[in-house]
Structures are given as structure tokens and as C-alpha cells.
mmCIF file of C-alpha atoms in Angstrom:
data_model
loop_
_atom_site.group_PDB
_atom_site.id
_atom_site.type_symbol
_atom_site.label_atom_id
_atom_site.label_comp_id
_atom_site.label_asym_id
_atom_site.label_seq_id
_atom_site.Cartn_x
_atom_site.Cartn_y
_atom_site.Cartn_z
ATOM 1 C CA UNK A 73 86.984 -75.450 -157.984
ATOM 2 C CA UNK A 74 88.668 -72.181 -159.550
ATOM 3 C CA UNK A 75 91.208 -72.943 -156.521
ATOM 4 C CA UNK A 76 93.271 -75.543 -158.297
ATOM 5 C CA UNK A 77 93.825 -73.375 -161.144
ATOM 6 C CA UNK A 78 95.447 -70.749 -158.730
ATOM 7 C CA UNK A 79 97.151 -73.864 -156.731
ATOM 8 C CA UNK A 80 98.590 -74.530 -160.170
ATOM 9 C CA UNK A 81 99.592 -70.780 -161.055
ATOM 10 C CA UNK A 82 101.105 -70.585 -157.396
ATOM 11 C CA UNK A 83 103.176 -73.359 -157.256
ATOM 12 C CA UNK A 84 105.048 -72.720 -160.698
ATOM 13 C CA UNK A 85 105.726 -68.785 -160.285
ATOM 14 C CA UNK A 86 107.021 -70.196 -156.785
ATOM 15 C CA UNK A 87 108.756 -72.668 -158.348
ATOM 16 C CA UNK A 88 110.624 -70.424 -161.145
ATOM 17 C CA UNK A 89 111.572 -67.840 -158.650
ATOM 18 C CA UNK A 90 113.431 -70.513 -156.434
ATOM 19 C CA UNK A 91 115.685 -71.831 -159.470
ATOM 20 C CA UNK A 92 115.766 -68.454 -160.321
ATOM 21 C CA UNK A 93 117.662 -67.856 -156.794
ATOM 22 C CA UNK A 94 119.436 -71.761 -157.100
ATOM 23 C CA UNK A 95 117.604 -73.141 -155.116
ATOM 24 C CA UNK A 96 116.063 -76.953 -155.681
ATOM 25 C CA UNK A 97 113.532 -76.946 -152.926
ATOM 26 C CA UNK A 98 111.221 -74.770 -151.552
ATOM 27 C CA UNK A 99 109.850 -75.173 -147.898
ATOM 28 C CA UNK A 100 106.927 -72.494 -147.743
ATOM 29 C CA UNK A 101 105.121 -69.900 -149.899
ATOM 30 C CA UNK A 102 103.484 -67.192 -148.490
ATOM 31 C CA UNK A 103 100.100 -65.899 -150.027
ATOM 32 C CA UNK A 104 98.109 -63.329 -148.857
ATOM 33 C CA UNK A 105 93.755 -63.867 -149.851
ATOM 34 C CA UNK A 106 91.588 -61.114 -149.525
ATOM 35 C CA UNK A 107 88.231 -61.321 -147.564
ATOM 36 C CA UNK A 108 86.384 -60.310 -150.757
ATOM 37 C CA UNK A 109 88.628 -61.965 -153.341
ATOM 38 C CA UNK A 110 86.291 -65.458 -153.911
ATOM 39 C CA UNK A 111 89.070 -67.620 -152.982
ATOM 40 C CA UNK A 112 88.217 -70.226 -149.896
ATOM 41 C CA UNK A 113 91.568 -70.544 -147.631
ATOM 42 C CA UNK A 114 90.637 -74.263 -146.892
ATOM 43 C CA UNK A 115 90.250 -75.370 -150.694
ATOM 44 C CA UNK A 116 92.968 -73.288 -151.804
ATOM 45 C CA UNK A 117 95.409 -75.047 -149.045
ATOM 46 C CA UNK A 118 94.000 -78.574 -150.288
ATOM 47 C CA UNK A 119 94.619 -77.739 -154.055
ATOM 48 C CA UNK A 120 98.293 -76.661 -152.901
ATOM 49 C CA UNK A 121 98.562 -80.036 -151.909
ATOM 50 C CA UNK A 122 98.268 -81.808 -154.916
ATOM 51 C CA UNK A 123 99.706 -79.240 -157.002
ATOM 52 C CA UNK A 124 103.309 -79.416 -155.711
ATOM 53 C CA UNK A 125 103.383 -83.020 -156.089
ATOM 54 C CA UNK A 126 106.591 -83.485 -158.158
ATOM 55 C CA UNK A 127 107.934 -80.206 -157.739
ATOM 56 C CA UNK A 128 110.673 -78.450 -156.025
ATOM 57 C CA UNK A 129 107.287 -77.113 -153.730
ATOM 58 C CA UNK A 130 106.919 -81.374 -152.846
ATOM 59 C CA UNK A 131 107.197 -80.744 -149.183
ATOM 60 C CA UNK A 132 106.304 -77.366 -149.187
ATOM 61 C CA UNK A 133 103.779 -75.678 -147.060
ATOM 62 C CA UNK A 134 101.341 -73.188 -147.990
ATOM 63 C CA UNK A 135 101.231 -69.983 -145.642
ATOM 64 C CA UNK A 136 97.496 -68.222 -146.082
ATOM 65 C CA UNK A 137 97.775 -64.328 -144.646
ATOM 66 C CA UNK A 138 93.902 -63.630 -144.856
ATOM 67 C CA UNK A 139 93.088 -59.590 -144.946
ATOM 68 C CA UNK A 140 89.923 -58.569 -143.959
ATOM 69 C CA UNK A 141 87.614 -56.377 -146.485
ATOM 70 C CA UNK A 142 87.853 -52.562 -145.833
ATOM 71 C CA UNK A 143 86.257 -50.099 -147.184
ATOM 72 C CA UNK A 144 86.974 -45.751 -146.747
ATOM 73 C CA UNK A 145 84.009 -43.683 -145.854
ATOM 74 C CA UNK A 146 85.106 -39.925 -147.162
ATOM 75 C CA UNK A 147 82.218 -37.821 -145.893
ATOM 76 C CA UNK A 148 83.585 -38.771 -142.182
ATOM 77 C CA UNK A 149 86.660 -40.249 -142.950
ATOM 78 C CA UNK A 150 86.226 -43.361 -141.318
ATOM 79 C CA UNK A 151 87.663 -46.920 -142.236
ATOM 80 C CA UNK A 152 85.778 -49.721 -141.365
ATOM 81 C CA UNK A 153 85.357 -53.811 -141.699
ATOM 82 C CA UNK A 154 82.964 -54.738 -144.297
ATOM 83 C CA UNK A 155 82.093 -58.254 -143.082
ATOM 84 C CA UNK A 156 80.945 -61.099 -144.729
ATOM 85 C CA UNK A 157 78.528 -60.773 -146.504
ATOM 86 C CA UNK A 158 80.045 -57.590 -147.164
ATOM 87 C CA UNK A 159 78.060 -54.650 -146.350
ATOM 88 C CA UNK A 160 79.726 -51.068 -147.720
ATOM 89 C CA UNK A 161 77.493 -48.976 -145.454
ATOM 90 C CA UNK A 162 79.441 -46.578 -143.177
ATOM 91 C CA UNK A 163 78.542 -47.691 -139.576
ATOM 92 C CA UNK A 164 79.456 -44.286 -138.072
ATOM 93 C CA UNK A 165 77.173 -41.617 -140.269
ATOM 94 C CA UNK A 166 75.239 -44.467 -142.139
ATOM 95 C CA UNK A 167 76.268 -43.294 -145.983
ATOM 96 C CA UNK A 168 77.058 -46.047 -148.799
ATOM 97 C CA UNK A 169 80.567 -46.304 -149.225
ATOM 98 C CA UNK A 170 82.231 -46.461 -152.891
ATOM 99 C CA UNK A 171 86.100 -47.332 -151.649
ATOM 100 C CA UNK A 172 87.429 -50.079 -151.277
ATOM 101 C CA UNK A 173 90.297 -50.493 -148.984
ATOM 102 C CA UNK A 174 91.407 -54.452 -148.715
ATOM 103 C CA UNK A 175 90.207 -57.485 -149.133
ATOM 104 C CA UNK A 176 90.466 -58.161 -152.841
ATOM 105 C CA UNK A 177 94.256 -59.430 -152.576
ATOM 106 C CA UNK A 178 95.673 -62.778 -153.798
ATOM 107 C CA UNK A 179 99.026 -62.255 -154.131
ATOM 108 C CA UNK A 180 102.538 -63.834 -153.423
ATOM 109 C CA UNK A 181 104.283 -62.125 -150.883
ATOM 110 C CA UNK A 182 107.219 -64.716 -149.777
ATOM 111 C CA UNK A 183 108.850 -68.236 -150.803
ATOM 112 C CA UNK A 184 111.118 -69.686 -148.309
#
């Protein structure tokens, strides 16, 4: 479960950027997980769970901002939702698509 491991890496850049800023607890961190990144919301919010366990993050709770997986179609210049499992063919002229958009994000975005 590769979700611990960013749990882990989560909790302690959260953790150094509160007693960066003086603070000694944190209440909530705010992540945002791409569609398409490999990362499962549900396991990642259980691995926060034990990972804060005697941190400043103890009592924390884990925000998950999902973002869909978009991809850019340039011969009509169209955006569109690539599902799951993704599919990177352009629904309005039917071309493969070679942009991605979103949904590779797994990022930090706010620690309360």
C-alpha cells in the first residue's frame, strides 16, 4: 500500500511547515489527488490516520480535493473527461488525444 508512504511524506512536510509558522498543532491538511494519479482517496485517508499518531497532525483531519482526468483535443479544441478507465479519445471528432489536462495531481495545497 504505496499510500502509507505518501501518508508518511504528508504528514511531516505538514508538520514542518506548521512549526515553521509556530504553530504546535495542526487541525487539517488539504491535498488535492488526481483521477489518474494511482492514489485511492479511501486508503490514503486511512494511512493518514495512523501516520499522525504522535504528531502535531494527532487530531488532524485529512481534506481529499479529487480532480477529475482531462485531457485537450487540439484538432477541435475541445476539453473533455477522460473517465475511469481512462479513455483519451476525443468524444466530439473521435481523434486520440496526446494532452493531458488534470488528473495526475497529488499535491499539498493547505494546512490549517
Amino acid at each position: 500500500m504505496h499510500e502509507l508512504s505518501i501518508a508518511t511524506a504528508i504528514v511531516e512536510r505538514a508538520d514542518e511547515w506548521a512549526r515553521a509558522d509556530g504553530a504546535d498543532t495542526v487541525s487539517a491538511v488539504t491535498v488535492r489527488v488526481g483521477e489518474l494519479s494511482g492514489v485511492v482517496p479511501d486508503a490514503l485517508d486511512f494511512a493518514f490516520e495512523m501516520a499522525r499518531d504522535g504528531t502535531a497532525l494527532a487530531t488532524a483531519r485529512l481534506v481529499v480535493e479529487q480532480v477529475p482526468g482531462r485531457a485537450w483535443c487540439g484538432p477541435c479544441q475541445e476539453e473533455f473527461a477522460l473517465g475511469m478507465p481512462p479513455f483519451f479519445w476525443c468524444p466530439v471528432c473521435d481523434r486520440p488525444s496526446n494532452e493531458l489536462r488534470s488528473g495526475r495531481e497529488l499535491e499539498i495545497t493547505a494546512v490549517e
